[in-house]
């Protein structure tokens, strides 16, 4: 599928950074230019608002600023939007709430998956890597992971389709991908979130000879790198946020990559909520399960490299 990437110069007076910003837009060919521009503008506004708090030690203030800026841009946008995936519930942080309606009501009816600030701790500590992200798909096509905030994920580029399997071991998947890409296992680079829960995963990957890149945050960015052919990351795996998982699925779908997921509650309370909601925790979710349409629109803008209007 085709994609559209937009790059502009960055010179916001409040930005702590220098250089150029890149707002990434995927799937723009599926929607009217006015709506694509509005969605992109929402991520840019959120990034600029979060930048004011860059390195100031208050991640909730940064998140709240990003949420308010993104909401202000989306409210008059030419669509009828319904938030299916809102970030913030698991951390009790500011959020665009599940079930919130956005847009002018004129234009296509869309599900919304949104993370106004993916990487709040990075902004808090003045570190690069955070992004402001939103995805749209036709109404009723986004997976709703009600009451489950974590997901085990396996993500790569197009050659992995029909090759990788979340039910296989990490070692098996690395070997399979190496064969599909035509290179040795020692040249396979795997992105994993730097969390205690991944200690055994990292040990297994390094044990088989793969190169592991640990990320403190930035679930979505690492996944997009993995799904982009020829990028620095070949594979992303491990347990991360479910909201980020659905957002990621929209980008992967637009890129033509591979993704599987499986819900992964991280506490007894989360397990009870998941079972009460009727989720099958053994089910491997494909891209078709996570976003049941090719008509996706994904936009993201990095924080620390925003742009003036």
Coordinates of C-alpha atoms in Angstrom, one line a residue:
X1 CA 0.0 0.0 0.0
X2 CA 1.2 3.5 -0.6
X3 CA 2.1 6.0 2.0
X4 CA 2.7 9.7 2.3
X5 CA 5.4 11.2 4.5
X6 CA 5.6 15.0 5.1
X7 CA 8.7 16.8 6.3
X8 CA 8.9 20.5 7.2
X9 CA 11.4 22.8 8.9
X10 CA 11.1 23.3 12.6
X11 CA 11.6 26.5 14.5
X12 CA 9.2 26.8 17.4
X13 CA 10.2 29.4 19.9
X14 CA 9.4 27.1 22.8
X15 CA 11.3 24.1 21.5
X16 CA 14.4 22.9 23.4
X17 CA 15.8 21.3 20.3
X18 CA 17.1 22.3 16.9
X19 CA 17.1 20.8 13.5
X20 CA 14.2 19.6 11.3
X21 CA 11.0 17.8 12.3
X22 CA 9.4 15.0 10.4
X23 CA 5.7 14.5 10.7
X24 CA 4.9 11.1 9.3
X25 CA 1.6 10.5 7.6
X26 CA 0.6 7.1 6.3
X27 CA -2.6 6.2 4.3
X28 CA -3.4 9.8 3.4
X29 CA -4.6 8.6 0.0
X30 CA -7.7 7.1 1.6
X31 CA -9.1 10.4 3.0
X32 CA -9.8 13.9 1.9
X33 CA -6.8 16.3 2.0
X34 CA -8.6 18.5 4.5
X35 CA -9.0 15.7 7.0
X36 CA -5.5 14.5 6.5
X37 CA -4.2 18.0 7.1
X38 CA -6.3 18.3 10.3
X39 CA -5.1 15.0 11.7
X40 CA -1.5 15.9 11.0
X41 CA -2.0 19.3 12.5
X42 CA -3.3 17.7 15.7
X43 CA -0.1 15.8 16.2
X44 CA 2.0 18.9 15.5
X45 CA 0.0 20.9 18.0
X46 CA 0.4 18.2 20.6
X47 CA 4.1 18.0 20.0
X48 CA 4.5 21.8 20.3
X49 CA 2.5 21.8 23.5
X50 CA 4.5 19.0 25.1
X51 CA 7.8 20.7 24.1
X52 CA 7.1 23.5 26.6
X53 CA 7.5 20.9 29.3
X54 CA 10.6 19.2 27.8
X55 CA 13.1 18.5 30.6
X56 CA 11.0 20.2 33.3
X57 CA 10.3 17.0 35.4
X58 CA 6.5 17.0 35.0
X59 CA 5.3 14.2 32.7
X60 CA 1.6 14.7 33.6
X61 CA 1.7 18.4 32.7
X62 CA 3.3 17.5 29.4
X63 CA 0.7 14.9 28.7
X64 CA -2.2 17.2 29.7
X65 CA -0.8 19.9 27.4
X66 CA -0.6 17.5 24.5
X67 CA -4.1 16.2 25.1
X68 CA -5.6 19.7 25.2
X69 CA -3.8 20.8 22.1
X70 CA -4.8 17.6 20.1
X71 CA -8.4 17.8 21.2
X72 CA -8.6 21.5 20.1
X73 CA -7.5 20.6 16.6
X74 CA -9.7 17.5 16.3
X75 CA -13.0 19.0 17.5
X76 CA -13.6 21.0 14.3
X77 CA -12.0 18.5 12.0
X78 CA -14.2 17.3 9.0
X79 CA -15.2 13.9 10.3
X80 CA -17.4 12.1 12.8
X81 CA -14.8 10.6 15.2
X82 CA -15.3 8.1 18.0
X83 CA -12.4 7.4 20.4
X84 CA -12.0 3.6 20.6
X85 CA -8.4 3.7 21.9
X86 CA -7.6 6.4 24.4
X87 CA -4.3 6.6 26.2
X88 CA -4.1 7.3 29.9
X89 CA -6.4 4.8 31.7
X90 CA -3.7 2.5 33.0
X91 CA -1.7 5.4 34.4
X92 CA -4.6 7.5 35.5
X93 CA -3.0 10.2 33.3
X94 CA -4.8 13.0 31.3
X95 CA -6.4 11.4 28.2
X96 CA -8.7 11.6 25.3
X97 CA -11.3 9.3 26.8
X98 CA -12.7 6.1 25.3
X99 CA -16.1 6.9 23.9
X100 CA -15.4 10.6 23.4
X101 CA -16.7 12.0 20.1
X102 CA -14.6 14.4 18.1
X103 CA -15.0 16.2 14.8
X104 CA -17.6 18.4 13.2
X105 CA -19.9 15.5 12.4
X106 CA -19.6 16.1 8.7
X107 CA -17.5 13.7 6.7
X108 CA -16.5 10.0 7.2
X109 CA -17.5 8.1 10.4
X110 CA -14.2 7.0 12.0
X111 CA -12.8 5.0 14.9
X112 CA -10.0 6.9 16.5
X113 CA -6.9 5.4 18.2
X114 CA -4.8 8.1 19.9
X115 CA -1.8 8.6 22.1
X116 CA -1.3 12.4 22.5
X117 CA 2.2 11.7 24.0
X118 CA 3.9 8.4 23.7
X119 CA 6.9 8.7 25.9
X120 CA 5.9 11.0 28.7
X121 CA 8.9 10.0 30.8
X122 CA 11.2 11.0 28.0
X123 CA 9.8 14.5 27.9
X124 CA 9.9 14.7 31.6
X125 CA 13.7 13.9 31.6
X126 CA 14.5 15.9 28.5
X127 CA 15.3 12.8 26.4
X128 CA 14.5 12.3 22.7
X129 CA 12.2 9.6 21.3
X130 CA 8.7 10.7 22.3
X131 CA 6.0 11.1 19.6
X132 CA 2.4 12.4 19.4
X133 CA 0.3 9.9 17.5
X134 CA -3.2 9.4 16.1
X135 CA -4.8 6.9 13.7
X136 CA -8.2 6.7 12.0
X137 CA -10.1 3.8 10.5
X138 CA -13.7 3.4 9.3
X139 CA -16.2 3.2 12.2
X140 CA -16.4 -0.3 13.7
X141 CA -13.1 -1.6 12.4
X142 CA -10.6 -1.0 15.3
X143 CA -10.2 -3.7 17.9
X144 CA -11.5 -2.6 21.3
X145 CA -9.3 -4.2 24.0
X146 CA -11.6 -3.2 26.8
X147 CA -10.1 -3.4 30.3
X148 CA -6.8 -4.9 29.0
X149 CA -3.9 -2.5 29.0
X150 CA -1.0 -4.7 27.9
X151 CA -0.3 -6.8 24.8
X152 CA 2.5 -9.2 23.7
X153 CA 3.5 -8.1 20.2
X154 CA 5.6 -9.4 17.2
X155 CA 6.2 -6.9 14.4
X156 CA 8.4 -6.9 11.3
X157 CA 8.4 -6.0 7.6
X158 CA 6.6 -7.6 4.7
X159 CA 9.0 -10.6 4.3
X160 CA 7.9 -11.8 7.7
X161 CA 4.3 -12.5 6.6
X162 CA 3.6 -16.2 6.7
X163 CA 7.0 -16.8 8.4
X164 CA 6.8 -15.5 12.0
X165 CA 4.4 -16.8 14.6
X166 CA 3.8 -15.4 18.1
X167 CA 3.3 -18.9 19.3
X168 CA 6.9 -19.8 18.4
X169 CA 9.8 -19.1 20.7
X170 CA 11.8 -15.9 20.2
X171 CA 14.8 -17.9 19.0
X172 CA 12.7 -19.7 16.4
X173 CA 11.3 -16.4 15.1
X174 CA 14.7 -14.7 14.9
X175 CA 16.1 -17.7 12.9
X176 CA 13.0 -17.7 10.6
X177 CA 13.3 -14.0 10.0
X178 CA 17.0 -14.2 9.3
X179 CA 16.4 -16.9 6.7
X180 CA 13.6 -14.8 5.1
X181 CA 15.8 -11.7 4.9
X182 CA 18.8 -13.7 3.7
X183 CA 21.2 -12.7 6.4
X184 CA 22.8 -14.3 9.4
X185 CA 21.1 -14.3 12.8
X186 CA 24.0 -12.1 14.1
X187 CA 22.8 -9.3 11.8
X188 CA 19.2 -9.4 13.0
X189 CA 18.4 -6.4 15.3
X190 CA 15.5 -6.7 17.7
X191 CA 13.8 -3.8 19.6
X192 CA 12.6 -4.7 23.1
X193 CA 11.2 -2.4 25.8
X194 CA 13.7 -2.1 28.6
X195 CA 11.4 -3.5 31.4
X196 CA 12.1 -6.1 34.1
X197 CA 9.5 -8.4 32.5
X198 CA 11.7 -8.8 29.5
X199 CA 14.9 -10.0 31.2
X200 CA 14.5 -13.6 30.0
X201 CA 13.5 -12.5 26.5
X202 CA 16.6 -10.4 26.1
X203 CA 18.8 -13.2 27.4
X204 CA 17.3 -15.6 24.9
X205 CA 17.7 -13.2 22.0
X206 CA 21.3 -12.5 22.8
X207 CA 21.9 -16.2 23.4
X208 CA 20.9 -17.0 19.8
X209 CA 23.2 -14.2 18.5
X210 CA 20.8 -11.4 17.7
X211 CA 21.5 -7.8 18.4
X212 CA 19.1 -6.3 21.0
X213 CA 18.2 -2.6 21.1
X214 CA 16.6 -1.7 24.4
X215 CA 14.1 1.2 24.5
X216 CA 13.0 2.8 27.8
X217 CA 9.8 4.0 26.1
X218 CA 8.7 4.6 22.5
X219 CA 6.6 1.5 21.8
X220 CA 5.1 2.9 18.6
X221 CA 8.3 4.3 17.1
X222 CA 10.3 1.1 17.5
X223 CA 7.4 -0.9 15.9
X224 CA 7.3 1.4 12.8
X225 CA 11.1 1.0 12.5
X226 CA 10.7 -2.7 12.5
X227 CA 8.0 -2.7 9.8
X228 CA 9.9 -0.4 7.5
X229 CA 12.0 -2.4 5.0
X230 CA 15.7 -1.6 5.2
X231 CA 15.4 0.2 8.5
X232 CA 17.8 -0.2 11.5
X233 CA 15.3 -2.5 13.3
X234 CA 14.4 -5.9 11.8
X235 CA 12.0 -7.1 14.5
X236 CA 10.1 -5.7 17.5
X237 CA 8.8 -8.0 20.2
X238 CA 7.7 -8.2 23.8
X239 CA 4.9 -6.8 26.0
X240 CA 3.9 -3.2 25.7
X241 CA 0.7 -1.1 25.9
X242 CA -2.4 -2.3 24.2
X243 CA -3.4 1.2 23.1
X244 CA 0.0 1.5 21.4
X245 CA -0.6 -1.9 19.9
X246 CA -3.7 -0.9 18.1
X247 CA -2.2 2.4 17.0
X248 CA 0.8 0.5 15.7
X249 CA -1.4 -1.9 13.8
X250 CA -2.8 1.0 11.8
X251 CA 0.7 2.1 10.8
X252 CA 1.8 -1.5 10.0
X253 CA -1.2 -2.0 7.9
X254 CA -0.4 1.1 5.9
X255 CA 3.2 0.0 5.5
X256 CA 2.3 -3.5 4.4
X257 CA 4.2 -5.1 7.3
X258 CA 3.6 -8.0 9.6
X259 CA 2.1 -7.9 13.1
X260 CA 0.6 -10.3 15.6
X261 CA -0.5 -9.6 19.2
X262 CA -1.9 -11.4 22.2
X263 CA -3.5 -9.7 25.2
X264 CA -1.2 -10.0 28.3
X265 CA -2.7 -8.8 31.6
X266 CA 0.1 -7.9 34.1
X267 CA -1.6 -8.4 37.4
X268 CA -4.3 -10.5 39.0
X269 CA -6.7 -7.5 38.9
X270 CA -6.0 -7.0 35.2
X271 CA -6.6 -10.7 34.6
X272 CA -9.9 -10.6 36.4
X273 CA -11.0 -7.6 34.3
X274 CA -9.9 -9.2 31.1
X275 CA -11.8 -12.4 31.8
X276 CA -14.9 -10.5 32.9
X277 CA -14.8 -8.6 29.6
X278 CA -14.9 -11.9 27.7
X279 CA -11.4 -11.7 26.2
X280 CA -9.7 -14.9 25.0
X281 CA -6.2 -14.5 26.3
X282 CA -4.8 -17.4 24.2
X283 CA -6.0 -15.9 20.9
X284 CA -3.4 -14.6 18.5
X285 CA -4.6 -11.4 17.0
X286 CA -3.6 -10.7 13.4
X287 CA -3.6 -7.3 11.6
X288 CA -7.1 -8.1 10.3
X289 CA -8.3 -8.6 13.9
X290 CA -6.6 -5.3 15.2
X291 CA -7.8 -3.1 12.3
X292 CA -10.3 -4.7 9.9
X293 CA -9.8 -2.2 7.1
X294 CA -7.2 -1.1 4.6
X295 CA -8.5 2.5 4.8
X296 CA -6.3 3.6 7.7
X297 CA -4.8 7.0 8.3
X298 CA -1.9 7.3 10.7
X299 CA 0.0 10.5 11.7
X300 CA 2.8 11.1 14.2
X301 CA 5.1 14.0 15.1
X302 CA 8.1 13.8 17.3
X303 CA 8.5 16.0 20.4
X304 CA 11.6 18.0 20.5
X305 CA 11.4 18.8 16.8
X306 CA 8.1 20.5 16.4
X307 CA 7.2 23.1 13.8
X308 CA 5.8 26.5 13.7
X309 CA 2.5 27.1 12.0

